[in-house]
Amino acid sequence: MSSMSTSSLDPAIAARLKRSADGLIPAIAQQYDTGEVLMLGWMDDEALHRTLTTGRCTYWSRSRQEYWVKGDTSGHFQHVKSVALDCDADTVLVKVDQVGAACHTGARTCFDADVLLRAAD
């Protein structure tokens, strides 16, 4: 996994985070102006630091064991508008301006293809 000892994350923020056993926190990406939930990614301290300081969402890829900046290979960038920590300090909400698809399948959001329950009209 990533080397968290080399992270430049503000120590005051790092001290508040409640990470999973593998050192990660879930990061929900939401379209800033419509409220549309786009995707869930994972961040360690360094990914969060990069997200906070670069204005682009950086995630930790659990499958590839490396950092990835959303849009670097796909062109579907996430421009950061705000970042908030939830009340338990174990999830980050990143409000973004999504360019193109958020899902690796090419869909706008990761949450529209497999709806398990839909309210009756």
Short mmCIF file of C-alpha atoms in Angstrom, two decimals:
data_model
loop_
_atom_site.label_atom_id
_atom_site.label_comp_id
_atom_site.label_asym_id
_atom_site.label_seq_id
_atom_site.Cartn_x
_atom_site.Cartn_y
_atom_site.Cartn_z
CA MET A 1 0.00 0.00 0.00
CA SER A 2 0.95 3.64 -0.13
CA SER A 3 3.47 5.03 2.27
CA MET A 4 1.49 7.21 4.60
CA SER A 5 4.62 8.33 6.42
CA THR A 6 5.49 10.48 3.40
CA SER A 7 2.12 12.23 3.31
CA SER A 8 1.99 15.99 3.46
CA LEU A 9 -1.56 16.04 4.81
CA ASP A 10 -2.08 18.64 7.51
CA PRO A 11 -1.44 16.79 10.80
CA ALA A 12 -4.57 18.33 12.35
CA ILE A 13 -6.70 16.76 9.59
CA ALA A 14 -4.78 13.47 9.67
CA ALA A 15 -5.34 13.16 13.43
CA ARG A 16 -9.11 13.36 12.96
CA LEU A 17 -9.47 10.68 10.28
CA LYS A 18 -10.89 7.28 11.17
CA ARG A 19 -9.38 4.98 8.55
CA SER A 20 -10.20 1.40 7.61
CA ALA A 21 -7.76 -1.36 8.57
CA ASP A 22 -5.92 -0.76 5.30
CA GLY A 23 -5.50 2.96 5.99
CA LEU A 24 -8.19 4.22 3.63
CA ILE A 25 -11.30 6.34 3.86
CA PRO A 26 -14.18 6.27 1.38
CA ALA A 27 -14.53 9.38 -0.75
CA ILE A 28 -17.90 10.13 -2.31
CA ALA A 29 -17.81 12.31 -5.43
CA GLN A 30 -20.91 14.43 -5.95
CA GLN A 31 -21.73 16.89 -8.74
CA TYR A 32 -21.54 20.25 -6.97
CA ASP A 33 -24.47 21.99 -8.66
CA THR A 34 -27.02 19.19 -9.14
CA GLY A 35 -26.28 17.01 -6.11
CA GLU A 36 -25.95 13.93 -8.35
CA VAL A 37 -23.89 11.21 -6.62
CA LEU A 38 -21.23 10.20 -9.14
CA MET A 39 -18.94 7.58 -7.62
CA LEU A 40 -17.16 6.21 -4.59
CA GLY A 41 -13.39 6.05 -4.47
CA TRP A 42 -10.81 5.46 -1.76
CA MET A 43 -8.24 7.87 -0.37
CA ASP A 44 -5.33 7.55 1.99
CA ASP A 45 -3.75 10.58 3.64
CA GLU A 46 -1.62 11.44 0.61
CA ALA A 47 -4.52 11.13 -1.85
CA LEU A 48 -6.58 13.46 0.35
CA HIS A 49 -3.67 15.90 0.56
CA ARG A 50 -3.31 15.91 -3.22
CA THR A 51 -7.06 16.40 -3.66
CA LEU A 52 -7.05 19.34 -1.24
CA THR A 53 -4.03 21.03 -2.81
CA THR A 54 -4.30 20.36 -6.55
CA GLY A 55 -8.00 20.94 -7.20
CA ARG A 56 -8.25 17.52 -8.89
CA CYS A 57 -9.55 14.33 -7.26
CA THR A 58 -6.81 11.86 -6.47
CA TYR A 59 -7.71 8.36 -5.34
CA TRP A 60 -5.86 5.27 -4.17
CA SER A 61 -6.50 2.33 -6.49
CA ARG A 62 -6.87 -0.79 -4.38
CA SER A 63 -6.59 -3.05 -7.43
CA ARG A 64 -3.53 -1.38 -8.96
CA GLN A 65 -1.98 -0.29 -5.64
CA GLU A 66 -1.21 3.18 -6.96
CA TYR A 67 -2.56 6.72 -6.99
CA TRP A 68 -4.76 7.83 -9.84
CA VAL A 69 -5.97 11.28 -10.69
CA LYS A 70 -9.48 11.15 -12.10
CA GLY A 71 -9.31 12.09 -15.76
CA ASP A 72 -5.59 11.61 -16.42
CA THR A 73 -6.23 8.63 -18.70
CA SER A 74 -9.93 9.03 -19.53
CA GLY A 75 -10.17 12.80 -19.93
CA HIS A 76 -13.16 12.71 -17.54
CA PHE A 77 -11.82 15.13 -14.98
CA GLN A 78 -13.20 15.95 -11.55
CA HIS A 79 -12.52 19.59 -10.66
CA VAL A 80 -12.82 19.99 -6.90
CA LYS A 81 -15.28 22.59 -5.62
CA SER A 82 -15.33 21.60 -1.92
CA VAL A 83 -14.22 18.82 0.42
CA ALA A 84 -16.03 17.94 3.66
CA LEU A 85 -15.44 15.35 6.36
CA ASP A 86 -18.52 13.63 7.76
CA CYS A 87 -19.52 13.77 11.44
CA ASP A 88 -17.69 10.51 12.26
CA ALA A 89 -14.53 11.57 10.38
CA ASP A 90 -14.60 8.32 8.41
CA THR A 91 -15.92 9.49 5.02
CA VAL A 92 -15.05 12.39 2.75
CA LEU A 93 -17.56 14.14 0.48
CA VAL A 94 -15.91 15.78 -2.51
CA LYS A 95 -18.14 18.11 -4.48
CA VAL A 96 -16.81 18.30 -8.01
CA ASP A 97 -17.51 19.60 -11.46
CA GLN A 98 -17.46 16.34 -13.41
CA VAL A 99 -16.33 16.51 -17.03
CA GLY A 100 -17.76 13.56 -18.94
CA ALA A 101 -18.44 10.18 -17.36
CA ALA A 102 -17.60 9.44 -13.74
CA CYS A 103 -17.93 5.66 -14.05
CA HIS A 104 -15.25 3.49 -15.63
CA THR A 105 -18.04 1.93 -17.75
CA GLY A 106 -18.58 5.26 -19.49
CA ALA A 107 -21.79 6.09 -17.62
CA ARG A 108 -22.28 9.51 -16.08
CA THR A 109 -22.61 7.98 -12.59
CA CYS A 110 -21.74 4.61 -11.07
CA PHE A 111 -25.20 4.43 -9.48
CA ASP A 112 -27.67 4.39 -12.36
CA ALA A 113 -27.33 0.93 -13.95
CA ASP A 114 -28.36 -1.38 -11.11
CA VAL A 115 -31.24 0.24 -9.21
CA LEU A 116 -32.44 -2.15 -6.48
CA LEU A 117 -35.46 -0.15 -5.38
CA ARG A 118 -37.26 2.77 -6.95
CA ALA A 119 -40.06 4.72 -5.28
CA ALA A 120 -43.47 4.29 -6.89
CA ASP A 121 -44.79 7.37 -8.65
#
